[in-house]
PDB file of C-alpha atoms and ligand atoms in Angstrom:
ATOM      1  CA  MET A  62      -7.027   3.383   0.072  1.00  0.00           C
ATOM      2  CA  VAL A  63      -3.799   2.919   1.289  1.00  0.00           C
ATOM      3  CA  LEU A  64      -1.546   0.075   0.482  1.00  0.00           C
ATOM      4  CA  ILE A  65       0.406  -2.266   2.917  1.00  0.00           C
ATOM      5  CA  ALA A  66       3.934  -2.837   2.299  1.00  0.00           C
ATOM      6  CA  PRO A  67       5.301  -5.462   4.341  1.00  0.00           C
ATOM      7  CA  SER A  68       9.367  -5.098   5.004  1.00  0.00           C
ATOM      8  CA  ILE A  69      10.650  -7.955   5.063  1.00  0.00           C
ATOM      9  CA  LEU A  70      13.544  -6.957   6.864  1.00  0.00           C
ATOM     10  CA  SER A  71      11.567  -7.964   9.709  1.00  0.00           C
ATOM     11  CA  ALA A  72      10.854 -11.389   7.972  1.00  0.00           C
ATOM     12  CA  ASP A  73      12.305 -14.820   9.487  1.00  0.00           C
ATOM     13  CA  PHE A  74      15.066 -15.037   6.847  1.00  0.00           C
ATOM     14  CA  GLY A  75      15.359 -18.923   7.927  1.00  0.00           C
ATOM     15  CA  ARG A  76      11.522 -19.632   6.465  1.00  0.00           C
ATOM     16  CA  LEU A  77      11.435 -16.689   4.360  1.00  0.00           C
ATOM     17  CA  ARG A  78       9.599 -18.672   1.786  1.00  0.00           C
ATOM     18  CA  GLU A  79       6.882 -19.539   4.137  1.00  0.00           C
ATOM     19  CA  GLU A  80       6.703 -15.355   5.565  1.00  0.00           C
ATOM     20  CA  VAL A  81       6.263 -14.148   1.974  1.00  0.00           C
ATOM     21  CA  MET A  82       3.555 -16.524   1.080  1.00  0.00           C
ATOM     22  CA  ALA A  83       1.639 -15.805   4.877  1.00  0.00           C
ATOM     23  CA  LEU A  84       2.181 -11.997   3.953  1.00  0.00           C
ATOM     24  CA  GLU A  85       0.180 -12.632   0.565  1.00  0.00           C
ATOM     25  CA  LYS A  86      -2.425 -14.669   2.591  1.00  0.00           C
ATOM     26  CA  ALA A  87      -2.389 -11.410   4.972  1.00  0.00           C
ATOM     27  CA  GLY A  88      -3.736  -8.634   2.674  1.00  0.00           C
ATOM     28  CA  ALA A  89      -0.163  -7.539   1.853  1.00  0.00           C
ATOM     29  CA  ASP A  90      -0.587  -4.893  -1.482  1.00  0.00           C
ATOM     30  CA  LEU A  91       3.268  -4.875  -1.879  1.00  0.00           C
ATOM     31  CA  LEU A  92       6.121  -7.280  -0.936  1.00  0.00           C
ATOM     32  CA  HIS A  93       8.893  -4.213   0.380  1.00  0.00           C
ATOM     33  CA  CYS A  94      12.458  -5.791  -0.191  1.00  0.00           C
ATOM     34  CA  ASP A  95      15.370  -3.830   1.478  1.00  0.00           C
ATOM     35  CA  VAL A  96      18.065  -4.157  -0.262  1.00  0.00           C
ATOM     36  CA  MET A  97      21.201  -2.879   1.923  1.00  0.00           C
ATOM     37  CA  ASP A  98      24.612  -2.871   0.601  1.00  0.00           C
ATOM     38  CA  GLY A  99      26.892  -1.960   4.029  1.00  0.00           C
ATOM     39  CA  HIS A 100      28.308   1.134   2.580  1.00  0.00           C
ATOM     40  CA  TYR A 101      25.432   3.422   1.437  1.00  0.00           C
ATOM     41  CA  VAL A 102      24.013   2.415   5.006  1.00  0.00           C
ATOM     42  CA  PRO A 103      25.430   0.909   7.953  1.00  0.00           C
ATOM     43  CA  ASN A 104      23.902  -2.683   7.187  1.00  0.00           C
ATOM     44  CA  LEU A 105      24.019  -5.250   4.700  1.00  0.00           C
ATOM     45  CA  THR A 106      20.964  -7.425   4.369  1.00  0.00           C
ATOM     46  CA  PHE A 107      20.292  -9.790   0.802  1.00  0.00           C
ATOM     47  CA  GLY A 108      20.624  -9.305  -3.012  1.00  0.00           C
ATOM     48  CA  PRO A 109      18.841 -10.664  -6.184  1.00  0.00           C
ATOM     49  CA  ALA A 110      19.399 -14.330  -5.789  1.00  0.00           C
ATOM     50  CA  VAL A 111      17.272 -14.300  -2.114  1.00  0.00           C
ATOM     51  CA  LEU A 112      14.722 -12.478  -3.990  1.00  0.00           C
ATOM     52  CA  LYS A 113      14.504 -14.621  -7.489  1.00  0.00           C
ATOM     53  CA  SER A 114      14.532 -17.620  -4.874  1.00  0.00           C
ATOM     54  CA  ILE A 115      11.151 -15.968  -3.648  1.00  0.00           C
ATOM     55  CA  ARG A 116       9.734 -14.848  -6.588  1.00  0.00           C
ATOM     56  CA  PRO A 117       7.557 -18.233  -7.971  1.00  0.00           C
ATOM     57  CA  TYR A 118       5.764 -18.708  -4.404  1.00  0.00           C
ATOM     58  CA  VAL A 119       4.052 -15.219  -4.289  1.00  0.00           C
ATOM     59  CA  LYS A 120       2.142 -13.029  -6.763  1.00  0.00           C
ATOM     60  CA  LEU A 121       2.983  -9.695  -5.199  1.00  0.00           C
ATOM     61  CA  ASP A 122       4.580  -7.177  -6.911  1.00  0.00           C
ATOM     62  CA  PHE A 123       8.154  -6.882  -5.433  1.00  0.00           C
ATOM     63  CA  ASP A 124       8.781  -3.212  -4.354  1.00  0.00           C
ATOM     64  CA  VAL A 125      12.648  -3.679  -4.238  1.00  0.00           C
ATOM     65  CA  HIS A 126      14.529  -0.705  -2.175  1.00  0.00           C
ATOM     66  CA  LEU A 127      17.916  -0.205  -3.236  1.00  0.00           C
ATOM     67  CA  MET A 128      20.135   1.404  -0.410  1.00  0.00           C
ATOM     68  CA  VAL A 129      22.913   0.815  -1.999  1.00  0.00           C
ATOM     69  CA  LYS A 130      25.612   3.547  -3.475  1.00  0.00           C
ATOM     70  CA  ASP A 131      25.886   3.774  -7.424  1.00  0.00           C
ATOM     71  CA  PRO A 132      22.952   1.080  -7.967  1.00  0.00           C
ATOM     72  CA  ASP A 133      23.038   1.573 -11.983  1.00  0.00           C
ATOM     73  CA  LYS A 134      25.390  -2.066 -12.504  1.00  0.00           C
ATOM     74  CA  MET A 135      22.564  -3.727 -10.175  1.00  0.00           C
ATOM     75  CA  LEU A 136      19.404  -2.678 -11.774  1.00  0.00           C
ATOM     76  CA  GLU A 137      19.486  -5.675 -14.313  1.00  0.00           C
ATOM     77  CA  TRP A 138      20.802  -7.941 -11.906  1.00  0.00           C
ATOM     78  CA  PHE A 139      17.048  -6.968  -9.522  1.00  0.00           C
ATOM     79  CA  ALA A 140      14.925  -6.946 -12.960  1.00  0.00           C
ATOM     80  CA  ASP A 141      16.119 -10.417 -13.865  1.00  0.00           C
ATOM     81  CA  ALA A 142      15.038 -11.878 -10.156  1.00  0.00           C
ATOM     82  CA  GLY A 143      11.685 -10.430 -10.625  1.00  0.00           C
ATOM     83  CA  ALA A 144      11.508  -6.775  -9.103  1.00  0.00           C
ATOM     84  CA  ASP A 145       8.419  -4.951 -10.096  1.00  0.00           C
ATOM     85  CA  ILE A 146       9.241  -1.287  -8.612  1.00  0.00           C
ATOM     86  CA  LEU A 147      13.069  -0.435  -8.226  1.00  0.00           C
ATOM     87  CA  THR A 148      13.800   2.488  -5.552  1.00  0.00           C
ATOM     88  CA  VAL A 149      16.439   4.527  -5.335  1.00  0.00           C
ATOM     89  CA  HIS A 150      18.003   6.675  -3.216  1.00  0.00           C
ATOM     90  CA  ALA A 151      18.586  10.118  -5.002  1.00  0.00           C
ATOM     91  CA  GLU A 152      21.499  10.769  -2.499  1.00  0.00           C
ATOM     92  CA  ALA A 153      22.938   7.699  -3.825  1.00  0.00           C
ATOM     93  CA  CYS A 154      23.123   7.847  -7.716  1.00  0.00           C
ATOM     94  CA  ARG A 155      25.520  10.160  -9.451  1.00  0.00           C
ATOM     95  CA  HIS A 156      23.455  10.600 -12.326  1.00  0.00           C
ATOM     96  CA  LEU A 157      19.831  10.509 -11.176  1.00  0.00           C
ATOM     97  CA  ASP A 158      17.748  11.031 -14.258  1.00  0.00           C
ATOM     98  CA  ARG A 159      19.938   8.500 -16.364  1.00  0.00           C
ATOM     99  CA  THR A 160      19.161   5.610 -13.497  1.00  0.00           C
ATOM    100  CA  LEU A 161      15.363   6.283 -13.691  1.00  0.00           C
ATOM    101  CA  THR A 162      15.863   6.297 -17.749  1.00  0.00           C
ATOM    102  CA  ALA A 163      17.608   2.926 -16.954  1.00  0.00           C
ATOM    103  CA  ILE A 164      14.914   1.784 -14.755  1.00  0.00           C
ATOM    104  CA  LYS A 165      12.402   2.506 -17.146  1.00  0.00           C
ATOM    105  CA  ALA A 166      14.303   0.919 -20.029  1.00  0.00           C
ATOM    106  CA  LEU A 167      14.197  -2.196 -18.404  1.00  0.00           C
ATOM    107  CA  GLY A 168       9.843  -2.113 -18.605  1.00  0.00           C
ATOM    108  CA  LEU A 169       9.939  -1.383 -14.146  1.00  0.00           C
ATOM    109  CA  LYS A 170       8.475   1.227 -12.365  1.00  0.00           C
ATOM    110  CA  ALA A 171      10.804   3.600 -11.000  1.00  0.00           C
ATOM    111  CA  GLY A 172      10.955   5.392  -7.287  1.00  0.00           C
ATOM    112  CA  VAL A 173      13.035   7.823  -5.829  1.00  0.00           C
ATOM    113  CA  SER A 174      13.521   7.811  -2.010  1.00  0.00           C
ATOM    114  CA  LEU A 175      14.088  10.743  -0.080  1.00  0.00           C
ATOM    115  CA  ASN A 176      16.693  10.502   3.037  1.00  0.00           C
ATOM    116  CA  PRO A 177      14.781  12.710   5.899  1.00  0.00           C
ATOM    117  CA  ALA A 178      17.003  15.520   5.134  1.00  0.00           C
ATOM    118  CA  THR A 179      16.798  15.769   1.506  1.00  0.00           C
ATOM    119  CA  SER A 180      14.602  18.233   0.075  1.00  0.00           C
ATOM    120  CA  GLU A 181      12.173  16.937  -2.232  1.00  0.00           C
ATOM    121  CA  GLU A 182      13.409  19.525  -4.344  1.00  0.00           C
ATOM    122  CA  VAL A 183      15.749  17.237  -6.208  1.00  0.00           C
ATOM    123  CA  LEU A 184      12.974  15.740  -7.714  1.00  0.00           C
ATOM    124  CA  ALA A 185      11.327  18.772  -9.884  1.00  0.00           C
ATOM    125  CA  TYR A 186      13.384  18.091 -12.912  1.00  0.00           C
ATOM    126  CA  VAL A 187      12.366  13.988 -13.161  1.00  0.00           C
ATOM    127  CA  LEU A 188       9.063  13.963 -12.265  1.00  0.00           C
ATOM    128  CA  HIS A 189       8.055  12.581 -15.429  1.00  0.00           C
ATOM    129  CA  LYS A 190      10.107   9.722 -14.990  1.00  0.00           C
ATOM    130  CA  ILE A 191       8.986   9.132 -11.638  1.00  0.00           C
ATOM    131  CA  ASP A 192       6.266   6.299 -10.857  1.00  0.00           C
ATOM    132  CA  GLN A 193       6.456   6.474  -6.534  1.00  0.00           C
ATOM    133  CA  ILE A 194       8.700   8.879  -3.933  1.00  0.00           C
ATOM    134  CA  LEU A 195       9.822   6.859  -1.659  1.00  0.00           C
ATOM    135  CA  VAL A 196      10.188   9.291   1.796  1.00  0.00           C
ATOM    136  CA  MET A 197      12.174   7.465   4.446  1.00  0.00           C
ATOM    137  CA  THR A 198      10.583   8.520   7.646  1.00  0.00           C
ATOM    138  CA  VAL A 199      13.800   7.367   9.603  1.00  0.00           C
ATOM    139  CA  ASN A 200      17.303   7.202   8.244  1.00  0.00           C
ATOM    140  CA  PRO A 201      17.682   4.276   6.329  1.00  0.00           C
ATOM    141  CA  GLY A 202      19.586   0.978   7.687  1.00  0.00           C
ATOM    142  CA  PHE A 203      17.465  -0.598  10.088  1.00  0.00           C
ATOM    143  CA  GLY A 204      14.106  -1.305  11.353  1.00  0.00           C
ATOM    144  CA  GLY A 205      12.593  -0.791  14.440  1.00  0.00           C
ATOM    145  CA  GLN A 206      13.571   3.423  14.486  1.00  0.00           C
ATOM    146  CA  SER A 207      11.421   6.207  15.869  1.00  0.00           C
ATOM    147  CA  PHE A 208       9.450   8.188  13.115  1.00  0.00           C
ATOM    148  CA  ILE A 209      10.303  11.476  12.244  1.00  0.00           C
ATOM    149  CA  SER A 210       7.779  13.966  12.093  1.00  0.00           C
ATOM    150  CA  ALA A 211       9.401  16.776  10.476  1.00  0.00           C
ATOM    151  CA  GLN A 212       8.650  14.916   7.319  1.00  0.00           C
ATOM    152  CA  LEU A 213       4.832  15.029   7.497  1.00  0.00           C
ATOM    153  CA  GLU A 214       5.419  18.367   6.193  1.00  0.00           C
ATOM    154  CA  LYS A 215       7.652  17.075   3.381  1.00  0.00           C
ATOM    155  CA  ILE A 216       4.653  14.635   2.287  1.00  0.00           C
ATOM    156  CA  SER A 217       2.238  17.427   2.092  1.00  0.00           C
ATOM    157  CA  ARG A 218       5.128  19.103  -0.007  1.00  0.00           C
ATOM    158  CA  ILE A 219       5.536  16.671  -2.413  1.00  0.00           C
ATOM    159  CA  LYS A 220       1.653  16.392  -2.527  1.00  0.00           C
ATOM    160  CA  GLU A 221       1.450  19.718  -4.216  1.00  0.00           C
ATOM    161  CA  MET A 222       4.701  19.171  -6.176  1.00  0.00           C
ATOM    162  CA  ILE A 223       2.991  16.028  -8.000  1.00  0.00           C
ATOM    163  CA  LYS A 224      -0.416  17.269  -8.771  1.00  0.00           C
ATOM    164  CA  GLY A 225      -0.950  16.341 -12.132  1.00  0.00           C
ATOM    165  CA  TYR A 226       1.062  13.492 -12.458  1.00  0.00           C
ATOM    166  CA  ASP A 227       0.724   9.926 -11.388  1.00  0.00           C
ATOM    167  CA  ILE A 228       3.155   9.464  -8.681  1.00  0.00           C
ATOM    168  CA  LYS A 229       2.388   7.705  -5.561  1.00  0.00           C
ATOM    169  CA  ILE A 230       3.893   8.745  -2.018  1.00  0.00           C
ATOM    170  CA  GLU A 231       5.238   5.827   0.083  1.00  0.00           C
ATOM    171  CA  VAL A 232       6.848   6.401   3.432  1.00  0.00           C
ATOM    172  CA  ASP A 233       9.034   4.058   5.460  1.00  0.00           C
ATOM    173  CA  GLY A 234      10.381   4.140   8.671  1.00  0.00           C
ATOM    174  CA  GLY A 235       8.768   3.941  12.255  1.00  0.00           C
ATOM    175  CA  ILE A 236       5.261   2.807  11.181  1.00  0.00           C
ATOM    176  CA  ASN A 237       2.887   2.358  13.428  1.00  0.00           C
ATOM    177  CA  PRO A 238      -1.469   2.841  13.372  1.00  0.00           C
ATOM    178  CA  LEU A 239      -0.728   6.071  15.172  1.00  0.00           C
ATOM    179  CA  THR A 240       1.949   7.352  12.379  1.00  0.00           C
ATOM    180  CA  ALA A 241       0.195   5.972   9.862  1.00  0.00           C
ATOM    181  CA  ALA A 242      -2.594   7.955  10.649  1.00  0.00           C
ATOM    182  CA  GLU A 243      -0.858  11.266  10.400  1.00  0.00           C
ATOM    183  CA  CYS A 244       0.937  10.002   7.018  1.00  0.00           C
ATOM    184  CA  ILE A 245      -2.401   8.875   5.232  1.00  0.00           C
ATOM    185  CA  ALA A 246      -3.611  12.492   6.438  1.00  0.00           C
ATOM    186  CA  ALA A 247      -0.590  14.246   4.790  1.00  0.00           C
ATOM    187  CA  GLY A 248      -1.160  12.416   1.635  1.00  0.00           C
ATOM    188  CA  ALA A 249       0.455   9.144   1.648  1.00  0.00           C
ATOM    189  CA  ASP A 250      -0.733   6.484  -0.577  1.00  0.00           C
ATOM    190  CA  ILE A 251       1.286   3.453   0.266  1.00  0.00           C
ATOM    191  CA  LEU A 252       2.609   2.434   3.985  1.00  0.00           C
ATOM    192  CA  VAL A 253       5.645   0.659   4.360  1.00  0.00           C
ATOM    193  CA  ALA A 254       6.129  -1.507   8.036  1.00  0.00           C
ATOM    194  CA  GLY A 255       8.211  -4.176   9.316  1.00  0.00           C
ATOM    195  CA  THR A 256       8.202  -4.119  13.067  1.00  0.00           C
ATOM    196  CA  ALA A 257       4.174  -2.884  12.993  1.00  0.00           C
ATOM    197  CA  VAL A 258       3.587  -5.867  10.678  1.00  0.00           C
ATOM    198  CA  PHE A 259       5.420  -8.423  12.283  1.00  0.00           C
ATOM    199  CA  ALA A 260       4.644  -7.758  16.011  1.00  0.00           C
ATOM    200  CA  GLY A 261       2.736 -10.613  17.601  1.00  0.00           C
ATOM    201  CA  GLY A 262       2.794 -12.394  14.373  1.00  0.00           C
ATOM    202  CA  ASP A 263      -0.485 -11.901  13.191  1.00  0.00           C
ATOM    203  CA  TYR A 264       0.300 -10.123  10.195  1.00  0.00           C
ATOM    204  CA  LYS A 265      -3.484  -9.711   9.074  1.00  0.00           C
ATOM    205  CA  LYS A 266      -4.584  -7.933  12.395  1.00  0.00           C
ATOM    206  CA  ASN A 267      -1.493  -5.672  12.183  1.00  0.00           C
ATOM    207  CA  MET A 268      -1.719  -4.589   8.559  1.00  0.00           C
ATOM    208  CA  ASP A 269      -5.403  -3.893   9.165  1.00  0.00           C
ATOM    209  CA  ALA A 270      -4.622  -1.808  12.429  1.00  0.00           C
ATOM    210  CA  LEU A 271      -2.446   0.112   9.855  1.00  0.00           C
ATOM    211  CA  ARG A 272      -5.249   0.660   7.118  1.00  0.00           C
TER     212      ARG A 272
HETATM  213  C1  DX5 B 477      14.692   1.097   6.596  1.00  0.00           C
HETATM  214  C2  DX5 B 477      14.089   0.315   5.815  1.00  0.00           C
HETATM  215  C3  DX5 B 477      12.813  -0.113   5.912  1.00  0.00           C
HETATM  216  C4  DX5 B 477      12.402  -0.537   7.488  1.00  0.00           C
HETATM  217  C5  DX5 B 477      11.029  -0.261   8.490  1.00  0.00           C
HETATM  218  O1  DX5 B 477      16.015   1.324   5.965  1.00  0.00           O
HETATM  219  O2  DX5 B 477      14.219   0.821   4.477  1.00  0.00           O
HETATM  220  O3  DX5 B 477      12.014  -1.055   5.315  1.00  0.00           O
HETATM  221  O4  DX5 B 477      12.459  -2.025   7.238  1.00  0.00           O
HETATM  222  O5  DX5 B 477      11.036  -0.784   9.525  1.00  0.00           O
HETATM  223  P1  DX5 B 477      10.147  -0.411  10.782  1.00  0.00           P
HETATM  224  O6  DX5 B 477       8.849  -1.001  10.160  1.00  0.00           O
HETATM  225  O7  DX5 B 477      10.404  -1.594  11.507  1.00  0.00           O
HETATM  226  O8  DX5 B 477      10.590   0.998  11.179  1.00  0.00           O
HETATM  227 ZN1   ZN B 478      12.510  -0.112   3.003  1.00  0.00          ZN
END
């Protein structure tokens, strides 16, 4: 069964508490939180204070996607804010192995994200430290972009590569009912979606359509 992780990037930030409660009620499996620093990606969103302020209102696991340069100093901030999964970008870490060790030492699940141009091979020697691999199916920074189909082959390759490991494959960017089906067929376990979940306001119907 595929899991749905709505991205709060598409939420109404002025009503964030109500939005996350509505997503939980509508059957979301995880809450995908897109943290952008304006340096690693050309956009700026929110930090740990915002996540901490909504944390008491939902039980859902917080799947925190750190689109930040050199995330090491921030890991503790997000652990303290109530993150359950911390995903870093392979391209944004100076020493990926060290960063993953630090996430695990905080008692959290560790994810690694790969941009569309990054090969899965960068993960070959850290697989034992990873709980999930986030395949970016758009270039990170914005919601509402078009799915890059070349990533389907990457998903299949990762599926092969992680045989024997307890690692989930998550996809992020341009996910709609059509591209969701392609990603699931290629081996995705978790679908992140912003635009497709929030469009029209019926979160349950939208998430059911992705499943
Ligand atoms: C993009 C973010 C995504 C984004 C997806 O950098 O990582 O999580 O919110 O948005 P949609 O589903 O609109 O492509
Ligand atoms: Zn994301």
